[in-house]
mmCIF file of C-alpha atoms in Angstrom:
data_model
loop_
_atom_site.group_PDB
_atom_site.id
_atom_site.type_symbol
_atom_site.label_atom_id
_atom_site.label_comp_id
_atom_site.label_asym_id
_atom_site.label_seq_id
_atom_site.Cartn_x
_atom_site.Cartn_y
_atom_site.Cartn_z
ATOM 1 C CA UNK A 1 -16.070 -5.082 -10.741
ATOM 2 C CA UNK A 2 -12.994 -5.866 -8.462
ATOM 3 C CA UNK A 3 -14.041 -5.550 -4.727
ATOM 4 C CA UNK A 4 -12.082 -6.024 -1.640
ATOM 5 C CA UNK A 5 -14.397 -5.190 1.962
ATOM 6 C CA UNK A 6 -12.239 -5.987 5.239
ATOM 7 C CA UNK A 7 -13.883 -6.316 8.424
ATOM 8 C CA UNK A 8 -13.006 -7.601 11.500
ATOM 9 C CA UNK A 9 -12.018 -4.010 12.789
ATOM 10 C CA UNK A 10 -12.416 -3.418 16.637
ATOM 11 C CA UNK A 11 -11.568 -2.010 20.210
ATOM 12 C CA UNK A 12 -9.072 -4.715 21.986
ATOM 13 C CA UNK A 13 -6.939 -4.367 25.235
ATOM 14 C CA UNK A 14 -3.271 -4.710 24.874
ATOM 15 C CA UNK A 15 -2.469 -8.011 24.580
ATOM 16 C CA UNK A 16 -5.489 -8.826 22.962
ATOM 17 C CA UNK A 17 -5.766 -10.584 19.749
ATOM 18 C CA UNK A 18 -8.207 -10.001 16.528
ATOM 19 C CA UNK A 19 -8.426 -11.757 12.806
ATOM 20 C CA UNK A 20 -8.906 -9.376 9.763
ATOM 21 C CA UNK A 21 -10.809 -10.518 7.111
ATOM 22 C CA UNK A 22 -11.306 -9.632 3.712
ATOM 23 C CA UNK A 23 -13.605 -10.520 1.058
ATOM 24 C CA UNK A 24 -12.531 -10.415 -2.182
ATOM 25 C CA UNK A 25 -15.386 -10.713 -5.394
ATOM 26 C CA UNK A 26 -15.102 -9.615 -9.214
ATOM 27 C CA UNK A 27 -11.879 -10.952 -10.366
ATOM 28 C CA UNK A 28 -10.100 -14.595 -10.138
ATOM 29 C CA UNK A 29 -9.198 -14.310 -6.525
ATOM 30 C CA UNK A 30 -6.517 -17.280 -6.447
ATOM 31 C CA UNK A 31 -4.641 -16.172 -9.360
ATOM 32 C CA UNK A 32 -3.820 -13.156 -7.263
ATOM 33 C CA UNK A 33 -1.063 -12.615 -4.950
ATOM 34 C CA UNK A 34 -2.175 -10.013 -1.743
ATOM 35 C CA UNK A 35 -0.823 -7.950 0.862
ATOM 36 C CA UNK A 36 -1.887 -6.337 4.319
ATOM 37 C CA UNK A 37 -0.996 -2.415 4.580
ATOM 38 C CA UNK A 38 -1.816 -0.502 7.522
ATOM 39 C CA UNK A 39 -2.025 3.502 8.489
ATOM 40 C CA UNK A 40 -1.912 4.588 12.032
ATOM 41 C CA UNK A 41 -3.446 7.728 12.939
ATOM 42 C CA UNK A 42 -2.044 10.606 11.126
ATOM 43 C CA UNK A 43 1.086 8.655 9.771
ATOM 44 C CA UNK A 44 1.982 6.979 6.249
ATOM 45 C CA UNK A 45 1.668 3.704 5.086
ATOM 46 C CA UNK A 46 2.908 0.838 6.425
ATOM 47 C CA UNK A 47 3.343 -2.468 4.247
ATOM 48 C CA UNK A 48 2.871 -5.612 6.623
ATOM 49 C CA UNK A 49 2.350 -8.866 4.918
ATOM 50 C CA UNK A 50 2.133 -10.561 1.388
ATOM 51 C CA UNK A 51 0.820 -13.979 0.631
ATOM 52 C CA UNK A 52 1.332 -15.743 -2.687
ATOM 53 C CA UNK A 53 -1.641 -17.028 -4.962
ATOM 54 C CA UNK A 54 -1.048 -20.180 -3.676
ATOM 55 C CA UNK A 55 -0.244 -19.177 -0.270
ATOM 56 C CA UNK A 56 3.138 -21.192 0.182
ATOM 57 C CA UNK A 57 5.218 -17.610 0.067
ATOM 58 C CA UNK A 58 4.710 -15.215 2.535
ATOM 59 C CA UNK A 59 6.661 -12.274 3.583
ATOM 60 C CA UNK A 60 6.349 -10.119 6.991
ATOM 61 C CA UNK A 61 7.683 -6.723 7.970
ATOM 62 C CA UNK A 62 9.884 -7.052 10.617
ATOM 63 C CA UNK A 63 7.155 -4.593 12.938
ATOM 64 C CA UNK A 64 4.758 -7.452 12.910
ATOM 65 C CA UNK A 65 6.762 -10.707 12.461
ATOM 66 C CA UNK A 66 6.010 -13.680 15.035
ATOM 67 C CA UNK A 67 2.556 -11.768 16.151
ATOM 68 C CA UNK A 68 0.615 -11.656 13.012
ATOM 69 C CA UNK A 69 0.015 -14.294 10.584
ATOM 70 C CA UNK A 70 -1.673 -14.222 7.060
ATOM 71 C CA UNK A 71 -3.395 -17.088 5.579
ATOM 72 C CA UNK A 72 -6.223 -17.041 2.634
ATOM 73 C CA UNK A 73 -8.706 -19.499 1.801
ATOM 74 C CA UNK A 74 -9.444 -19.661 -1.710
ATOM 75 C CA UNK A 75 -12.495 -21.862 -1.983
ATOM 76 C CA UNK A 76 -13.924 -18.220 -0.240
ATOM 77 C CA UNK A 77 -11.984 -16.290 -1.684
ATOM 78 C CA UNK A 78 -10.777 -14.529 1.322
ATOM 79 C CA UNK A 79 -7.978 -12.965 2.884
ATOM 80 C CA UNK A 80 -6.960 -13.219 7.089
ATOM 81 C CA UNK A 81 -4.617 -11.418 8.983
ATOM 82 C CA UNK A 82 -4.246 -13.151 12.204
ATOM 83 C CA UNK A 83 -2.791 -10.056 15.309
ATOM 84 C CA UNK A 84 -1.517 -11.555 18.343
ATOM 85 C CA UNK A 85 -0.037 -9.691 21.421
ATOM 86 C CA UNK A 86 -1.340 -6.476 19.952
ATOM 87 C CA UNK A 87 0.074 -2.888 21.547
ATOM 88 C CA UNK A 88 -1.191 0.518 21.355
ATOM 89 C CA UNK A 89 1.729 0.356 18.147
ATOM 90 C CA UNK A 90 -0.543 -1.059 16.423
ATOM 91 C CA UNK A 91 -3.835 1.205 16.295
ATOM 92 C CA UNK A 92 -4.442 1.608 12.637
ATOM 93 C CA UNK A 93 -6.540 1.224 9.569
ATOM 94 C CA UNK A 94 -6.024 -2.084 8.370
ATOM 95 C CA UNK A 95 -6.408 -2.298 4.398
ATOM 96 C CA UNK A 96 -6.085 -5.731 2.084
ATOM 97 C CA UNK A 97 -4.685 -4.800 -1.387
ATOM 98 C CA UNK A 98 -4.403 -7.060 -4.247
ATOM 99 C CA UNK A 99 -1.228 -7.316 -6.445
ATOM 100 C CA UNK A 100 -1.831 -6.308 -9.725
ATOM 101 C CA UNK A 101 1.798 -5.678 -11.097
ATOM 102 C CA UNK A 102 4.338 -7.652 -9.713
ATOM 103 C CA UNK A 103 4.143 -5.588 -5.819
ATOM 104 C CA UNK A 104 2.256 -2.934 -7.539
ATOM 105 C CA UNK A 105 -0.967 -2.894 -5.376
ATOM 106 C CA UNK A 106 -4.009 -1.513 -7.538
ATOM 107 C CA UNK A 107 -7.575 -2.314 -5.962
ATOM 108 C CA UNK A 108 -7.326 -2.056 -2.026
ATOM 109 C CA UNK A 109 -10.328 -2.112 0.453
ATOM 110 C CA UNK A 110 -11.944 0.592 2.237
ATOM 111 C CA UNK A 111 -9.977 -0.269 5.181
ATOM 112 C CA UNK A 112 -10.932 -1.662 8.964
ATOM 113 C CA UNK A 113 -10.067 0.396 11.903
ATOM 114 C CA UNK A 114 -8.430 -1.356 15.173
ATOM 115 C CA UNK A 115 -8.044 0.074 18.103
ATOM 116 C CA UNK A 116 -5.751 -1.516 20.934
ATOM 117 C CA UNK A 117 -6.412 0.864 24.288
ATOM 118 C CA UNK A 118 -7.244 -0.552 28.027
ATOM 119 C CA UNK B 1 11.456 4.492 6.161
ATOM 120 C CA UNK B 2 14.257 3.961 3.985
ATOM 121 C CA UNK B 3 12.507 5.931 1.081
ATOM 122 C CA UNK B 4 12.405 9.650 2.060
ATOM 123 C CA UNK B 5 10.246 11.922 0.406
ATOM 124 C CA UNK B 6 10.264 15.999 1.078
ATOM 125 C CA UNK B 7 7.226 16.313 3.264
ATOM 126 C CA UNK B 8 5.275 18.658 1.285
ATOM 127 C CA UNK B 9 4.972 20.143 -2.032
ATOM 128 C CA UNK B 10 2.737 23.180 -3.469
ATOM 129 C CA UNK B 11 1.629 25.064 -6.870
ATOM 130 C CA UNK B 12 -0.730 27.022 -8.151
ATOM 131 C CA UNK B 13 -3.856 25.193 -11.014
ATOM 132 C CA UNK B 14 -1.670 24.592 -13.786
ATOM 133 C CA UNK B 15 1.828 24.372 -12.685
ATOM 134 C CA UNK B 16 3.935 21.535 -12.686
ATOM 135 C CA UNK B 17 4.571 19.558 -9.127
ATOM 136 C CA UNK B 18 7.200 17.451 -9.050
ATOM 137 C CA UNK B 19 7.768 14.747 -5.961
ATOM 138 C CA UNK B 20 11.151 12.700 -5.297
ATOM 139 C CA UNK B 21 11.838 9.612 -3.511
ATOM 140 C CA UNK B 22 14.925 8.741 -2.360
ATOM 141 C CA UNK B 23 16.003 5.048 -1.911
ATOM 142 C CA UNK B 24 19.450 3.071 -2.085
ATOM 143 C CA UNK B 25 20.920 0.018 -4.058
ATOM 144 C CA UNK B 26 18.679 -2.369 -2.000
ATOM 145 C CA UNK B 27 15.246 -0.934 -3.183
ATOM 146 C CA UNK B 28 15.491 1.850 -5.859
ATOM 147 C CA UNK B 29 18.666 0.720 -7.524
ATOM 148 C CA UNK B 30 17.330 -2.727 -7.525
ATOM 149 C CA UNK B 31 13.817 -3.082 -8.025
ATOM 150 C CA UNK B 32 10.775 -0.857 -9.509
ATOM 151 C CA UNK B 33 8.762 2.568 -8.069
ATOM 152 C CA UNK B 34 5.389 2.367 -8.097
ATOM 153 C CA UNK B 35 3.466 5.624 -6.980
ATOM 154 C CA UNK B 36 0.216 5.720 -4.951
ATOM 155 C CA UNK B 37 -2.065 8.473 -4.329
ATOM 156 C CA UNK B 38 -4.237 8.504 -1.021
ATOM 157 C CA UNK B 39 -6.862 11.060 -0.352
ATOM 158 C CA UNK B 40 -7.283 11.781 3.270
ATOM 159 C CA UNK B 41 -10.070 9.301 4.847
ATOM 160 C CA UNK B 42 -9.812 7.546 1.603
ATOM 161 C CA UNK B 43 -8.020 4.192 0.111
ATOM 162 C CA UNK B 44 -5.006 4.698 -1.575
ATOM 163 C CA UNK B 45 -5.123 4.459 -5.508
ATOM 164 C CA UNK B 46 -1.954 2.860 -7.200
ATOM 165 C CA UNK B 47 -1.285 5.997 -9.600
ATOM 166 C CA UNK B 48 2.371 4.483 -11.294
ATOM 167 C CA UNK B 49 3.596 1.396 -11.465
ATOM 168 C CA UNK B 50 7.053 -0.227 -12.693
ATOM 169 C CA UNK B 51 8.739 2.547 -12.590
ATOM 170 C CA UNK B 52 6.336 5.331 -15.607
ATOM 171 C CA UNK B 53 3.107 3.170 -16.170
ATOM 172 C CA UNK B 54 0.162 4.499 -15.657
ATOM 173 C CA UNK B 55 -2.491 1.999 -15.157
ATOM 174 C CA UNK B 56 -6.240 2.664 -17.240
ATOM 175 C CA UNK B 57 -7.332 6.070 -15.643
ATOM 176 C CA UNK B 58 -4.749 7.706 -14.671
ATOM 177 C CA UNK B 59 -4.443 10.834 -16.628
ATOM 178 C CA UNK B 60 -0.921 11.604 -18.347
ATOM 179 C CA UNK B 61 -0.663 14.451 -16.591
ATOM 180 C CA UNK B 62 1.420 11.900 -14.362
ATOM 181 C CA UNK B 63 4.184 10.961 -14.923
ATOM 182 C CA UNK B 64 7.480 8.744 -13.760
ATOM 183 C CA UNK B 65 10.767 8.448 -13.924
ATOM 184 C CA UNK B 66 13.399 6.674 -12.488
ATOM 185 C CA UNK B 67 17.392 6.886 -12.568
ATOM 186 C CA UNK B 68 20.235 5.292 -10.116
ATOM 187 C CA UNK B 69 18.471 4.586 -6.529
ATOM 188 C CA UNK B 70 16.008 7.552 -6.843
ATOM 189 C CA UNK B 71 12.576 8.202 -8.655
ATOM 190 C CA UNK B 72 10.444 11.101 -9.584
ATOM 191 C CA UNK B 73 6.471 11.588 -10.217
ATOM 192 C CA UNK B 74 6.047 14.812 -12.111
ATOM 193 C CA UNK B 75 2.546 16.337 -12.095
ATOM 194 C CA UNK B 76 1.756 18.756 -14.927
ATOM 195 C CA UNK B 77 -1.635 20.780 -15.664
ATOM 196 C CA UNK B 78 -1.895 20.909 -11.786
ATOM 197 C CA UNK B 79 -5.492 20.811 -10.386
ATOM 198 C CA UNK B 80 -7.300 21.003 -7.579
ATOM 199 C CA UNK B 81 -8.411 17.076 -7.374
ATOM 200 C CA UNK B 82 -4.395 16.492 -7.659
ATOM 201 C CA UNK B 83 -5.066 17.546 -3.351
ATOM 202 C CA UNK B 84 -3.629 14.025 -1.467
ATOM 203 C CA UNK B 85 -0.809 12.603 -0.231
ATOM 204 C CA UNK B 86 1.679 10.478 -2.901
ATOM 205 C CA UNK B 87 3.290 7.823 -1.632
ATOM 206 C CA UNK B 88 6.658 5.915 -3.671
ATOM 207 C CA UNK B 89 7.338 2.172 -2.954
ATOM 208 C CA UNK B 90 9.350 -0.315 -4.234
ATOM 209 C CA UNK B 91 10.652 -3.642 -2.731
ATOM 210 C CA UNK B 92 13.667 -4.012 -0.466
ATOM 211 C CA UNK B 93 15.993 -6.836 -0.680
ATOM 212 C CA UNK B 94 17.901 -6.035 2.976
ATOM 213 C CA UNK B 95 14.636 -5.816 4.678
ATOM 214 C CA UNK B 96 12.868 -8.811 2.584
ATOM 215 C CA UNK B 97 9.771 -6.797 2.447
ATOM 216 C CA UNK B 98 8.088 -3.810 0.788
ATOM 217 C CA UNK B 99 8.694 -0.288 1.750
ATOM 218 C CA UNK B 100 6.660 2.931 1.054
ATOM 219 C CA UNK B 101 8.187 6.368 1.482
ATOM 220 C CA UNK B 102 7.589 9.138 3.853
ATOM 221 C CA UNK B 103 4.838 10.864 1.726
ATOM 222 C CA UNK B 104 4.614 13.698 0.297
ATOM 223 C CA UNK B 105 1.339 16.151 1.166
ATOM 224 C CA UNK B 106 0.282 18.156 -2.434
ATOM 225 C CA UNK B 107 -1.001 20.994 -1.749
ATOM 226 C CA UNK B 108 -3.201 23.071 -4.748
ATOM 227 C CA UNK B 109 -2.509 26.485 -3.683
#
């Protein structure tokens, strides 16, 4: 069965950085195109970053643009989300989502908290 | 975000629940809704996609709809599992990225 597990989740200072992983088994990972959402505390959804099977297209939200980069390695089929200069903005559960429709996202992980506090 | 759902919605087991999100020609008008329902503490679950298809699962109790630059889920037979937020989404062409709405809280009275 499809699974998607993130991890990487953790406390960092401001400034800090942190790479998100996720692990993708029971389906043909690199025919897949996937995408980074995240969900601060108490808020909605927030859609930051979608790679192409091949990983030569990749979009950004603006909110994360030139901090956070997303990269996959199919030989493992995995999924990164590198976070640079990281602010209290962007305290959230991290989830990886694949694309099963054409931007319609429909397995996702269980998610990865980060925390960025001094 | 540029899709704006009412905040909340309510009904009593068995009533029908309906949910809009409102977009504009750069999302909406342009592109297709897909619907995703996210119990609190919980992953979200991708309930509709282009637009009125529900993927294997998903009751048809749920339903879609789309016309101009807004969309609609309709939930009929309302129960008590039907408890979550619903979030709409669709691409955006002016922001180059994806957008999901404001969400909508259901609440099974």
């Amino acid at each position: 069965q499809v699974q998607l597990v993130e991890s990487g989740g953790d406390l960092v200072k401001p400034g800090g950085s942190l790479r998100l992983s996720c692990a993708a088994s029971g389906f043909t990972f690199n025919d897949y195109y996937m995408t980074w959402v995240r969900q601060a505390p108490g808020k909605g959804l927030e859609w930051l970053s979608y790679i192409s099977s091949s990983g030569t297209t990749i979009y950004y939200a603006d909110s994360v643009r030139g901090r956070f980069t997303v990269s996959r390695d199919n030989a493992r089929n995995s999924l990164y989300l590198q976070m640079n200069s990281l602010t209290a903005a962007d305290t959230a559960v991290y989830f990886c989502a694949r694309d099963g429709w054409g931007l319609a996202f429909d397995f996702w992980g269980h998610g990865t908290m980060v925390t960025v506090s001094s | 975000s540029v899709l704006t759902q009412p905040p909340s919605a309510s009904g009593t087991p068995g009533q029908r629940v309906a949910i809009s999100c409102s977009g504009s020609s750069s999302n909406i008008g342009s592109y297709t809704v897909n619907w995703y329902q996210q119990v609190p503490g919980m992953a979200p679950k991708l309930l509709m996609h282009t637009d009125k298809e529900r993927p294997s699962g998903v009751p048809d109790r749920f339903s879609g709809s789309k016309s101009g630059t807004s969309a609609s889920l309709a939930i009929t037979g309302l129960q008590s599992d039907d408890e979550a937020d619903y979030y709409c989404a669709a691409w955006d062409d002016s922001l180059n990225g994806y957008v999901f709405g404001t969400g909508t809280k259901v609440t099974v009275l």
